[in-house]
Short mmCIF file of C-alpha atoms in Angstrom, two decimals:
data_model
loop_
_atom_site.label_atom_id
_atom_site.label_comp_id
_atom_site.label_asym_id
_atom_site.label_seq_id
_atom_site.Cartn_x
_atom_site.Cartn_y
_atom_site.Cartn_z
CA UNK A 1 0.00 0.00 0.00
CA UNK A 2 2.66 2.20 1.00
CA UNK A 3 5.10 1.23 -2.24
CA UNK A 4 7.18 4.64 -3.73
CA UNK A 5 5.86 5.77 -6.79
CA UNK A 6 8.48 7.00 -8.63
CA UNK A 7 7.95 8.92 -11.89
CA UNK A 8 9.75 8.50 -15.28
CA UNK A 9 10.42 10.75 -17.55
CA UNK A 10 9.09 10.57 -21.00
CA UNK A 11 11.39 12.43 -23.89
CA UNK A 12 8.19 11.97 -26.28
CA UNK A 13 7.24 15.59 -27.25
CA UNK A 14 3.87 16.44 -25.99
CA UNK A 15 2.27 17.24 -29.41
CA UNK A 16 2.96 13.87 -30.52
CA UNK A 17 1.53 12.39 -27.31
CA UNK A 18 -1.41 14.00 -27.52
CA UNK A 19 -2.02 14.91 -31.46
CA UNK A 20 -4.64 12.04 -32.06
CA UNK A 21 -6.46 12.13 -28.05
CA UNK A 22 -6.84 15.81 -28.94
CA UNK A 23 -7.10 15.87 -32.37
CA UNK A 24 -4.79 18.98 -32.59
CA UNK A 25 -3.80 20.29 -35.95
CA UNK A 26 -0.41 21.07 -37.33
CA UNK A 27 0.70 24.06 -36.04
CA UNK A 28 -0.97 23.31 -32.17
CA UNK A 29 1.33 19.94 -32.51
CA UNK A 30 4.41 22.67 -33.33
CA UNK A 31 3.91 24.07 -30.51
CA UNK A 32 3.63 21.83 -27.79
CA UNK A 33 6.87 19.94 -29.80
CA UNK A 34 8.49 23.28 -29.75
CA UNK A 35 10.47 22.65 -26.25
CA UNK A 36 11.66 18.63 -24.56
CA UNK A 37 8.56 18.17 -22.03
CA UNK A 38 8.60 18.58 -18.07
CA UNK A 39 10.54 16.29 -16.62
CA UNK A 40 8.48 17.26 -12.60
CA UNK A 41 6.84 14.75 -11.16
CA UNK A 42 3.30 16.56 -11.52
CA UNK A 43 3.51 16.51 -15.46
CA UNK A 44 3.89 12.97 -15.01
CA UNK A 45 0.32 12.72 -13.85
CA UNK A 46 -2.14 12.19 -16.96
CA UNK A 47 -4.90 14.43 -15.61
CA UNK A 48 -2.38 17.51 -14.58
CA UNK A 49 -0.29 17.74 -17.50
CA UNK A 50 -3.37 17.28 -19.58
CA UNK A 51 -5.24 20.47 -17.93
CA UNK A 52 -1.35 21.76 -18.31
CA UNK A 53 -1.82 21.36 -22.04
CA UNK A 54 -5.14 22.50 -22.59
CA UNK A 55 -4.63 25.73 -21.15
CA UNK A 56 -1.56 25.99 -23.05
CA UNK A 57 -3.33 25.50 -26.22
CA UNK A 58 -6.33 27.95 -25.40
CA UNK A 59 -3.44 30.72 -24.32
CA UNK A 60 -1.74 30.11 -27.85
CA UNK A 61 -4.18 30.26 -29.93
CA UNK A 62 -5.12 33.31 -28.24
CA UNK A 63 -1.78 34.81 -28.64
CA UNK A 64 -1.87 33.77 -32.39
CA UNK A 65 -5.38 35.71 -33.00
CA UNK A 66 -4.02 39.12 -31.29
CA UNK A 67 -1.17 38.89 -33.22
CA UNK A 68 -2.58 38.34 -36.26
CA UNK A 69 -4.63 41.24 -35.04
CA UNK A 70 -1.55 43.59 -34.91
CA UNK A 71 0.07 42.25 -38.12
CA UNK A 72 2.68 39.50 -37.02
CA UNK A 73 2.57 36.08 -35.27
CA UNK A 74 3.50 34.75 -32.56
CA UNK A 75 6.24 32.96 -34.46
CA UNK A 76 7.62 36.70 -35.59
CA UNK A 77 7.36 38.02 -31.98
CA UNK A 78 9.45 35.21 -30.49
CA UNK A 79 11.67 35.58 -33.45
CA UNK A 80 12.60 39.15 -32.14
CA UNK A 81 12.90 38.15 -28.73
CA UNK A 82 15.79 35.44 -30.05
CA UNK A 83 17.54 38.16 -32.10
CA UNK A 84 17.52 40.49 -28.98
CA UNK A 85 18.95 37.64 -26.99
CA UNK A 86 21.69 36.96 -30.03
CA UNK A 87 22.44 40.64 -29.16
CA UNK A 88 22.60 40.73 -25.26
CA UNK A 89 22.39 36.97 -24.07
CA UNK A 90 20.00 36.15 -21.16
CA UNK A 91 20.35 34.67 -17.74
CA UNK A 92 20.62 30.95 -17.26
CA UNK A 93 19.13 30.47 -13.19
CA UNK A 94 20.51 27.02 -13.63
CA UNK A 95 23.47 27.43 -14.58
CA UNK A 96 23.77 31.23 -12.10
CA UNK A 97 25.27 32.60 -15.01
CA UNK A 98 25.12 34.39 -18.15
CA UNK A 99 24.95 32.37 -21.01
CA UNK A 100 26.99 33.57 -24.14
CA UNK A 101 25.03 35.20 -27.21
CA UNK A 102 25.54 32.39 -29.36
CA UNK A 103 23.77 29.75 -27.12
CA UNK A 104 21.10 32.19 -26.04
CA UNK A 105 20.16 32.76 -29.45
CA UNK A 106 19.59 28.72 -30.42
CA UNK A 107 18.19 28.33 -26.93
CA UNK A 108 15.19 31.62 -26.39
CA UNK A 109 13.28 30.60 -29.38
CA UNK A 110 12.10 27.01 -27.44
CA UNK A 111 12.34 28.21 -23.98
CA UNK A 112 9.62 31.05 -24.95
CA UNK A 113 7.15 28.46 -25.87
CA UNK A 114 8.08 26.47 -22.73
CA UNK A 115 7.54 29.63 -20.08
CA UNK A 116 4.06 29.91 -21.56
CA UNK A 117 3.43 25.85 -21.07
CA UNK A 118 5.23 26.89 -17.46
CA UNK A 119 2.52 29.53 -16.63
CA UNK A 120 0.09 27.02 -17.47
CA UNK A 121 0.98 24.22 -15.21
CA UNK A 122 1.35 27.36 -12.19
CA UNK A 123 -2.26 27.48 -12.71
CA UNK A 124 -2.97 23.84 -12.72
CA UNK A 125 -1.10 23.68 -9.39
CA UNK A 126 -2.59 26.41 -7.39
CA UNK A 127 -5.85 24.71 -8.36
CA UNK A 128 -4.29 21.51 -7.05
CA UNK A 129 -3.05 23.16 -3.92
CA UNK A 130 0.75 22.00 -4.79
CA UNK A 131 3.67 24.03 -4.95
CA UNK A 132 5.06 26.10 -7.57
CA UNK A 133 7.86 23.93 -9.79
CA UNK A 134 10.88 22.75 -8.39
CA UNK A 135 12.43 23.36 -11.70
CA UNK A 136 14.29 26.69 -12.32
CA UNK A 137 12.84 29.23 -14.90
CA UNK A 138 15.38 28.61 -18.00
CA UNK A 139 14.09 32.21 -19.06
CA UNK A 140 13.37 35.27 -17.29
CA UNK A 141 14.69 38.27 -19.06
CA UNK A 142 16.90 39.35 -21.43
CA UNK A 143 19.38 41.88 -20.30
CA UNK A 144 17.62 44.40 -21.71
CA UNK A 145 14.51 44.55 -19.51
CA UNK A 146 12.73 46.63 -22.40
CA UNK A 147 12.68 43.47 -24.64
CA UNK A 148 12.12 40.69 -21.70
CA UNK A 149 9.42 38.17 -21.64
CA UNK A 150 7.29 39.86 -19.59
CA UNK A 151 7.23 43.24 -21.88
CA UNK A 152 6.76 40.63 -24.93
CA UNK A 153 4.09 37.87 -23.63
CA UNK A 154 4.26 37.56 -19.87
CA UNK A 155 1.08 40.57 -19.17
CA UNK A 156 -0.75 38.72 -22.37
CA UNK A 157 -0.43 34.97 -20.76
CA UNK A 158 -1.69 36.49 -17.27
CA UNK A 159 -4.26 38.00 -18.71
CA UNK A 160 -5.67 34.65 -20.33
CA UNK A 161 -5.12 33.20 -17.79
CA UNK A 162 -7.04 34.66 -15.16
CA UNK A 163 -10.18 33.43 -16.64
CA UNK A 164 -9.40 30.18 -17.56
CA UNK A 165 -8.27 29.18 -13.87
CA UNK A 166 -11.75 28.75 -12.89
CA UNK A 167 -12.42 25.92 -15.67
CA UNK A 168 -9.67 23.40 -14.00
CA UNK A 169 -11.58 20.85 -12.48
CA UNK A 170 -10.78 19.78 -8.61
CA UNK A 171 -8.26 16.31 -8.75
CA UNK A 172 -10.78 13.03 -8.49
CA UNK A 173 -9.73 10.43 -5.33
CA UNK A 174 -7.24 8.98 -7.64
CA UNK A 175 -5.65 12.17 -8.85
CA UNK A 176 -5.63 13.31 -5.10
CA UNK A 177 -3.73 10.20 -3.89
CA UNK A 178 -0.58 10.86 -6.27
CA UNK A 179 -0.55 14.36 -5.47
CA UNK A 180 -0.32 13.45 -1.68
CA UNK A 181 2.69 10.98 -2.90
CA UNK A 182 4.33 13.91 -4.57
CA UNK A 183 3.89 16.40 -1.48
CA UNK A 184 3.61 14.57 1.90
CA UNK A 185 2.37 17.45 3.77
CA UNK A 186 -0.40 18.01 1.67
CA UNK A 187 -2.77 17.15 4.04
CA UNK A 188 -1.94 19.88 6.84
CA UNK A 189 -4.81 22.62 5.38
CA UNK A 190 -7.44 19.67 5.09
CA UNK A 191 -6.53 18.86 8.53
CA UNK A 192 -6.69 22.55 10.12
CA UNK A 193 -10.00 22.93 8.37
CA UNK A 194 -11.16 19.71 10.29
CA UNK A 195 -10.30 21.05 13.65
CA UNK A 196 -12.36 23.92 13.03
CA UNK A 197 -15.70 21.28 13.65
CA UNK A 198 -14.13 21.08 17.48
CA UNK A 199 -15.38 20.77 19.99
CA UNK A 200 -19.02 21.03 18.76
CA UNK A 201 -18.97 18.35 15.65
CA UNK A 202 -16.94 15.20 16.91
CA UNK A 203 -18.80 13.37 14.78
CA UNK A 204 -17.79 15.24 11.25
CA UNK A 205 -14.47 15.57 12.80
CA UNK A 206 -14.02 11.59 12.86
CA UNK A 207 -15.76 11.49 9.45
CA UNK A 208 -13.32 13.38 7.74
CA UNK A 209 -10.53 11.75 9.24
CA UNK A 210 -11.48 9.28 7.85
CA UNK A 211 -12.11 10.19 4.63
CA UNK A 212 -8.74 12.38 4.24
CA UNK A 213 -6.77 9.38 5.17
CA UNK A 214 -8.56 6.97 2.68
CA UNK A 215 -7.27 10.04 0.28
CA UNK A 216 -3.63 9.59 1.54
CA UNK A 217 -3.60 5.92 1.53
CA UNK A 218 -0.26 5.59 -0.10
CA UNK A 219 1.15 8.54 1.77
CA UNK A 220 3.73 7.46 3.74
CA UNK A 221 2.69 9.77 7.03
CA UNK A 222 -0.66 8.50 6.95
CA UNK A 223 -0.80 6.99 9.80
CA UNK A 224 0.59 10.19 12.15
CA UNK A 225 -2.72 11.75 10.58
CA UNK A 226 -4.77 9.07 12.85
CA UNK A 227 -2.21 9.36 15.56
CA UNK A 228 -3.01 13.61 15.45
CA UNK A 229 -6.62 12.83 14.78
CA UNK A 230 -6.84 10.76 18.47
CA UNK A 231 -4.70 13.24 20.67
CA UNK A 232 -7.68 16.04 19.34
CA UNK A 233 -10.83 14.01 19.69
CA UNK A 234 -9.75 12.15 23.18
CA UNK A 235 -10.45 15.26 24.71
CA UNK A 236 -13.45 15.16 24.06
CA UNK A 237 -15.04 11.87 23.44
CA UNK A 238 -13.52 8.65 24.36
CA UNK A 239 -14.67 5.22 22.12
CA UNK A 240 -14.02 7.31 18.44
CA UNK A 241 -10.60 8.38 19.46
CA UNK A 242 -10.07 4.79 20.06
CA UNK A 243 -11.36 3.90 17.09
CA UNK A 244 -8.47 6.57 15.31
CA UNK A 245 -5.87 5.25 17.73
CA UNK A 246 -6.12 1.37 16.31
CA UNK A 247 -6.26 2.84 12.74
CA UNK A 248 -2.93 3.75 13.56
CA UNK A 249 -1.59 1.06 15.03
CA UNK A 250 -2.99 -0.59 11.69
CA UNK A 251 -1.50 1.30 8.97
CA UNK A 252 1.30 2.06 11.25
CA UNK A 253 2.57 -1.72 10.79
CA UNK A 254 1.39 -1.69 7.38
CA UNK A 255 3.45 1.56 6.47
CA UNK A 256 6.60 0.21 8.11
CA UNK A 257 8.09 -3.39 8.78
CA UNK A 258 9.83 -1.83 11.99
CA UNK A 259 7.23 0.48 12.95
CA UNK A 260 7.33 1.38 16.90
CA UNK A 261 3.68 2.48 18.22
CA UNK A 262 3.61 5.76 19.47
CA UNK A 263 1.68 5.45 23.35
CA UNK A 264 -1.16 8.34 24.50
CA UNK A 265 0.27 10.65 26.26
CA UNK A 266 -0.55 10.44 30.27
CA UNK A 267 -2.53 13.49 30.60
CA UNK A 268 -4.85 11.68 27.38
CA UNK A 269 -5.23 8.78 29.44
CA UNK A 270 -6.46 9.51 32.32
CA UNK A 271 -9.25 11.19 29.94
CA UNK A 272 -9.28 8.31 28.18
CA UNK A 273 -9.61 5.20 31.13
CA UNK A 274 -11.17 6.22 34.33
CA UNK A 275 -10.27 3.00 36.11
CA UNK A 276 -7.41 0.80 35.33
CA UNK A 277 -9.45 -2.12 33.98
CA UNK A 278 -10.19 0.57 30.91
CA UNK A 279 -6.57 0.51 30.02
CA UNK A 280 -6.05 -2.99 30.49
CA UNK A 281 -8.57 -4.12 28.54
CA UNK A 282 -7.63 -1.67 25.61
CA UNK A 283 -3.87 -2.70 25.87
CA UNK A 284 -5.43 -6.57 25.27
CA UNK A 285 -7.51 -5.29 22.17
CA UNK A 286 -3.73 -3.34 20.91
CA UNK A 287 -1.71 -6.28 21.37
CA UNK A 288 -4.11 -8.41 19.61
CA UNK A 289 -4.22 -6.04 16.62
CA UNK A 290 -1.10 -5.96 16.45
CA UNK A 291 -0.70 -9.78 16.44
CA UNK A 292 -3.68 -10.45 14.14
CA UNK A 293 -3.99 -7.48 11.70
CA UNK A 294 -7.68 -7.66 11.83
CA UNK A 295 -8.76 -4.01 12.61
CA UNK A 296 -12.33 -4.99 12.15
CA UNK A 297 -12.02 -7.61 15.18
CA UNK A 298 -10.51 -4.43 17.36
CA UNK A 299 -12.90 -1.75 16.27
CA UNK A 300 -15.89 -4.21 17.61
CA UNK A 301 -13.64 -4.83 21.22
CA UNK A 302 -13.48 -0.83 21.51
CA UNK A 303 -17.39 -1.13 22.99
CA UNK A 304 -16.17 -3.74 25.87
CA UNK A 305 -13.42 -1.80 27.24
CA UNK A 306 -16.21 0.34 29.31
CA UNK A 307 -18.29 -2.74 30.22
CA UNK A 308 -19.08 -2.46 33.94
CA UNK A 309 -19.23 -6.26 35.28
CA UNK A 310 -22.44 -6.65 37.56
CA UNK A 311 -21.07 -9.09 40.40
CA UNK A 312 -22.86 -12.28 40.48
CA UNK A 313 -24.43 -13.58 43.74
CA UNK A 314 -23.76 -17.01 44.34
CA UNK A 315 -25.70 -19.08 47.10
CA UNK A 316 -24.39 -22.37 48.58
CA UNK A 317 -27.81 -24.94 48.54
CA UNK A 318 -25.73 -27.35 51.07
CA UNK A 319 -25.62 -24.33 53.77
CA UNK A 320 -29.00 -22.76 53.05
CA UNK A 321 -30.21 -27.01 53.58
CA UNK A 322 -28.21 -27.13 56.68
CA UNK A 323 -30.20 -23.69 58.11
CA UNK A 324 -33.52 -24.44 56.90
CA UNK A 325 -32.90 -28.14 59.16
CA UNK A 326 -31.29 -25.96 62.09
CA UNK A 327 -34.60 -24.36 62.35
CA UNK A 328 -37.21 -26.71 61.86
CA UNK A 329 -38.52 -27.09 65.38
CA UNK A 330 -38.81 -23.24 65.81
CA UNK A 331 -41.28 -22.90 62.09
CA UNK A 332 -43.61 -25.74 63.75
CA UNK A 333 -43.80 -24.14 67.21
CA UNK A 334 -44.03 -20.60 65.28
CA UNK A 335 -47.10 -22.63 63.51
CA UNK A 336 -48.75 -23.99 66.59
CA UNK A 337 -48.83 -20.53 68.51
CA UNK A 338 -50.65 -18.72 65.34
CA UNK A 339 -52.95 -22.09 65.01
CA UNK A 340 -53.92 -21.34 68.89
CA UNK A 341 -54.60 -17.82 68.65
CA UNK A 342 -58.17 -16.63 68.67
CA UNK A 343 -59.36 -15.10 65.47
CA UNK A 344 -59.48 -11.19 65.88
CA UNK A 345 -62.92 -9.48 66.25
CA UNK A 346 -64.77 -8.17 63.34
CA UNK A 347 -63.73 -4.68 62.08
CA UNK A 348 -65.91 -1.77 62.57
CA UNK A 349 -66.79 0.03 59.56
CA UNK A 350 -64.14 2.26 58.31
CA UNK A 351 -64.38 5.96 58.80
CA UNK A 352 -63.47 8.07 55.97
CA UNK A 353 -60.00 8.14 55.11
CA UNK A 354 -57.83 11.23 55.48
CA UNK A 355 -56.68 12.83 53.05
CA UNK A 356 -53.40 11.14 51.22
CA UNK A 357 -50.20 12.89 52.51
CA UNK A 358 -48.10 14.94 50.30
CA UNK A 359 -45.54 12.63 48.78
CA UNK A 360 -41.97 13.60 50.33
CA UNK A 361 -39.07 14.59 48.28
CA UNK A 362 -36.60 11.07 47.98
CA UNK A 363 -33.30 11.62 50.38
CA UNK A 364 -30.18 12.16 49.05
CA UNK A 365 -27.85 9.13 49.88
CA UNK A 366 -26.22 8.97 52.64
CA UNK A 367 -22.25 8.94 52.74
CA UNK A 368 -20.58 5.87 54.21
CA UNK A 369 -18.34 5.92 56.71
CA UNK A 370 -14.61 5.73 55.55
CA UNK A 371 -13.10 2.69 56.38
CA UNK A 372 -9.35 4.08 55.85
CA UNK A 373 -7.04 5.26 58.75
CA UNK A 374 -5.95 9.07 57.63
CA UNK A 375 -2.48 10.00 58.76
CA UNK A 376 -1.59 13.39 59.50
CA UNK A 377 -0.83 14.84 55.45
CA UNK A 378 -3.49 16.84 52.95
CA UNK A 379 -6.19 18.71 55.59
CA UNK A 380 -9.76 17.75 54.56
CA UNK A 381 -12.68 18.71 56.11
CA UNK A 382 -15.48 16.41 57.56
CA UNK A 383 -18.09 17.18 54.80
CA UNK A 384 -15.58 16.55 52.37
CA UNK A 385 -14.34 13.39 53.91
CA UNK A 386 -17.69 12.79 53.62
CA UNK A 387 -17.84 13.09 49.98
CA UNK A 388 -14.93 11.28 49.67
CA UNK A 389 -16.49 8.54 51.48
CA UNK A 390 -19.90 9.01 49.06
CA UNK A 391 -17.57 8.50 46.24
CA UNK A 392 -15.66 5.18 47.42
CA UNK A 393 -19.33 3.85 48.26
CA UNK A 394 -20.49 4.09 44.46
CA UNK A 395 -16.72 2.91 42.47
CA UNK A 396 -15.75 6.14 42.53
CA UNK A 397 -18.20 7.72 40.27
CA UNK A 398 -21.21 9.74 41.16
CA UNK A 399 -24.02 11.49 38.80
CA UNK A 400 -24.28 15.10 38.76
CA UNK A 401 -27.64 15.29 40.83
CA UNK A 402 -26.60 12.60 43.23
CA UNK A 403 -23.53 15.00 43.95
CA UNK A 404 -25.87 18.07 44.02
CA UNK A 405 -28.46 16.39 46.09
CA UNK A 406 -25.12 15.87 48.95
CA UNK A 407 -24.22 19.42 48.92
CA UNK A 408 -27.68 20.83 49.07
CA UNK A 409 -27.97 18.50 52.06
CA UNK A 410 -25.19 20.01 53.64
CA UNK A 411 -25.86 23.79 53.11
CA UNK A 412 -23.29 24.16 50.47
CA UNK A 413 -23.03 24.61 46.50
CA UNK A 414 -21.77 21.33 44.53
CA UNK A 415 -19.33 23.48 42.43
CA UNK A 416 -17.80 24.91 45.59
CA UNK A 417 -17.30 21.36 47.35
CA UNK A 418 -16.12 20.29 44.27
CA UNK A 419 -13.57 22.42 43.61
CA UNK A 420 -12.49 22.66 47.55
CA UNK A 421 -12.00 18.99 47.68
CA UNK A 422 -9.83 19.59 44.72
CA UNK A 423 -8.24 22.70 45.75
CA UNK A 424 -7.12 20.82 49.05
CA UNK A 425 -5.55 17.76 46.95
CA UNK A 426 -3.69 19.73 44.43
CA UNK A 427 -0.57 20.17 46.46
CA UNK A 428 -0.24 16.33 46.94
CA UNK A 429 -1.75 15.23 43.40
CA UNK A 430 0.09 17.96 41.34
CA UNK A 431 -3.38 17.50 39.65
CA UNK A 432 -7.70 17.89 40.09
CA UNK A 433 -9.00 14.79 42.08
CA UNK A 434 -12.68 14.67 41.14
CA UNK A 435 -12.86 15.17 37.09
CA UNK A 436 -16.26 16.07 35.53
CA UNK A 437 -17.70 13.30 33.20
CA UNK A 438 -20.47 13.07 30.64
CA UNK A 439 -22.55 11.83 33.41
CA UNK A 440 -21.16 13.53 36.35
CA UNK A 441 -17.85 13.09 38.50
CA UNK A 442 -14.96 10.54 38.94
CA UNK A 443 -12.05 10.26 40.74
CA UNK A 444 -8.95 7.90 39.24
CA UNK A 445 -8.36 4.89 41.51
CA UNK A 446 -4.78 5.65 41.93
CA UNK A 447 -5.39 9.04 42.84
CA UNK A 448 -8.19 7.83 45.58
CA UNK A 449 -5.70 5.37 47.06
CA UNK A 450 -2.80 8.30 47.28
CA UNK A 451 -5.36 10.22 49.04
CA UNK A 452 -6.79 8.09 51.87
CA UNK A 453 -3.22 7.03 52.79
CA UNK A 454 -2.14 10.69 53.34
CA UNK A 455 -5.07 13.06 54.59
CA UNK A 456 -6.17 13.59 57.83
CA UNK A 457 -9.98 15.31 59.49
CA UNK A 458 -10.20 18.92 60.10
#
């Protein structure tokens, strides 16, 4: 998938290449064989160089008819321009020198023709979103600037082309994937435009992921786009972003035989697994990727990693016999006494029944008592050793209106016992105990266990 495309160059002239796709006629053919063709890898593409060459055909035939208009050709005019540089020479940026009057003047005729074909393919790749050329400009000026290129043909060619630009069509999916060969960092503006949808539109955000990696599919840095793609959505949402992270780990293998998995950074994971088991279970559901290769296996695993596992009651018949026999004797005499007793008097009428009282609001629940010893260390207060307590009661996680319920118990505001519980651990923690979820708060296990080894009651 991730083979290097390399890119041959083909020393057939472009008007015989395309003379019979384009029907062209004989002078269009003289012109694109005026010049040896592009040796880039873009004009190696078929649908590039072939927008290259339309344009460059509209432009000269549009240079023909205004010449015609002012009583010469376009032949004639670049005629003039190779007798001026017979005269003066030109400059030669690959060669960072000035070429001798002899050369310049077998040389200007051909390299006229191929600056036009140049300005053409500039178009094509600011439509494309590519770079200019990497190859030099054979021709800019002549010394003379009042007989350059520019003076000549260069305000003509701009002029046609301005139009025209609009009438390149966007690459297709396969055009796109051998432009992201030829530039690797292609992809940066698509991605910047895709972190514009955060925080609000996780869900487009993961959709064109997606989609602009399927478009760089034999770009080598594919798989860092995945890697990016997790460390942005993980803050926000966590079973997508593990989705992106085993893409990865996929095409990560896939792109390289000695490829070394990059791990979530610390602060990501504690976002990412709010108990231990969560990480455990995803670093099962990596390794077997990584073993197997099947990324459809580990994209269906992703939804078990947050399973919470009801514990199962489990009664023991033998004992449960062995009571039930204990107590016998005590059921029959229990029997006997209710046999003997004499059947209650008949009920009086009923009078009418009060009125039904006002249902009562439910309590809040009531926090446990800590278990833990608290050495002398971080100073809590009772109501928030309380909390603390509420929270090891429920695994550590509490909804938002159990939470509010507590403090509104207590004569307090949930934000403020939040954030003083936190406020008191920060020293110790070099971090926020209680963490706001989706659903409400939760405090990670090894943070909890820190804690009730090292704070004390105020």
């Amino acid at each position: 998938m991730f083979r290097r495309h390399y890119y041959y160059h083909t020393h057939t002239p472009l008007g015989d290449l395309y003379e019979h796709n384009l029907r062209l006629n004989r002078k269009e053919v003289s012109w694109l064989n005026k010049f040896t063709p592009p040796g880039n890898g873009l004009m190696q593409l078929e649908t590039p160089r072939g927008e290259a060459v339309r344009l460059y055909l509209l432009v000269m035939n549009e240079l023909e008819t205004k010449c015609k208009a002012a009583g010469t050709t376009f032949q004639q005019q670049a005629k003039e321009l190779t007798e001026k540089s017979e005269q003066y020479g030109y400059f030669n940026h690959r060669e960072q020198g000035y070429v001798s009057s002899a050369a310049a003047g077998s040389k200007v005729a051909a390299i006229v023709y191929f600056t036009v074909l140049q300005r053409c393919e500039d178009v094509v790749r600011h439509r494309y979103g590519m770079p200019m050329s990497p190859e030099k400009r054979y021709f800019t000026a002549v010394l003379d600037t009042a007989h350059s290129f520019e003076r000549y043909f260069g305000e003509a060619v701009q002029a046609l082309l301005a139009p025209l630009a609009k009438t390149v069509p966007l690459p297709d999916d396969e055009t796109e994937q051998a432009l992201n060969v030829l530039d690797n960092g292609r992809y940066k503006p698509h991605f910047e435009k895709l972190l514009a949808l955060l925080p609000t539109d996780t869900v487009g955000f993961a959709a064109g992921v997606y989609e602009l990696c399927y478009l760089n599919n034999r770009n080598p840095v594919m798989p860092q786009i995945y890697y990016e793609a997790t460390k942005q959505l993980g803050e926000l949402v966590r079973a997508p972003a593990l989705h992106l992270y085993l893409h990865y780990l996929h095409y990560g293998v896939a792109c390289k035989w000695n490829f070394k998995p990059r791990p979530l950074i610390k602060r990501l994971q504690k976002k990412l697994f709010p108990q231990p088991e969560h990480q455990e279970r995803f670093k099962a559901i990596c390794q077997s990727l990584l073993h197997s290769r099947d990324l459809n296996q580990a994209t269906t695993e992703v939804a078990k990693v947050y399973f919470q596992e009801r514990k199962k009651i489990t009664l023991d018949m033998g004992t449960v016999q062995a009571v039930r026999a204990q107590h016998a004797g005590t059921v029959e005499l229990l029997n006997e006494y209710l046999q003997d007793t004499p059947a209650p008097p008949a009920a009086k009428p009923p009078k009418k029944a009060p009125a039904a009282p006002k249902p009562r609001p439910p309590k809040p629940p009531k926090a446990p008592a800590l278990a833990a010893t608290f050495a002398a260390g971080v100073q809590l207060t009772a109501l928030q050793q309380a909390l603390l307590a509420l929270f090891a009661a429920h695994q550590l996680a509490l909804p938002q209106a159990a939470v509010e319920a507590f403090a509104k118990t207590h004569g307090t505001l949930r934000n403020q016992l939040i954030d003083g519980l936190n406020e008191a651990c920060a020293d110790l923690l070099d971090d926020v105990l209680v963490e706001e979820t989706a659903d409400g708060y939760a405090i990670y296990e090894p943070y909890y266990q820190k804690i009730t080894a090292q704070c004390s009651i105020t």
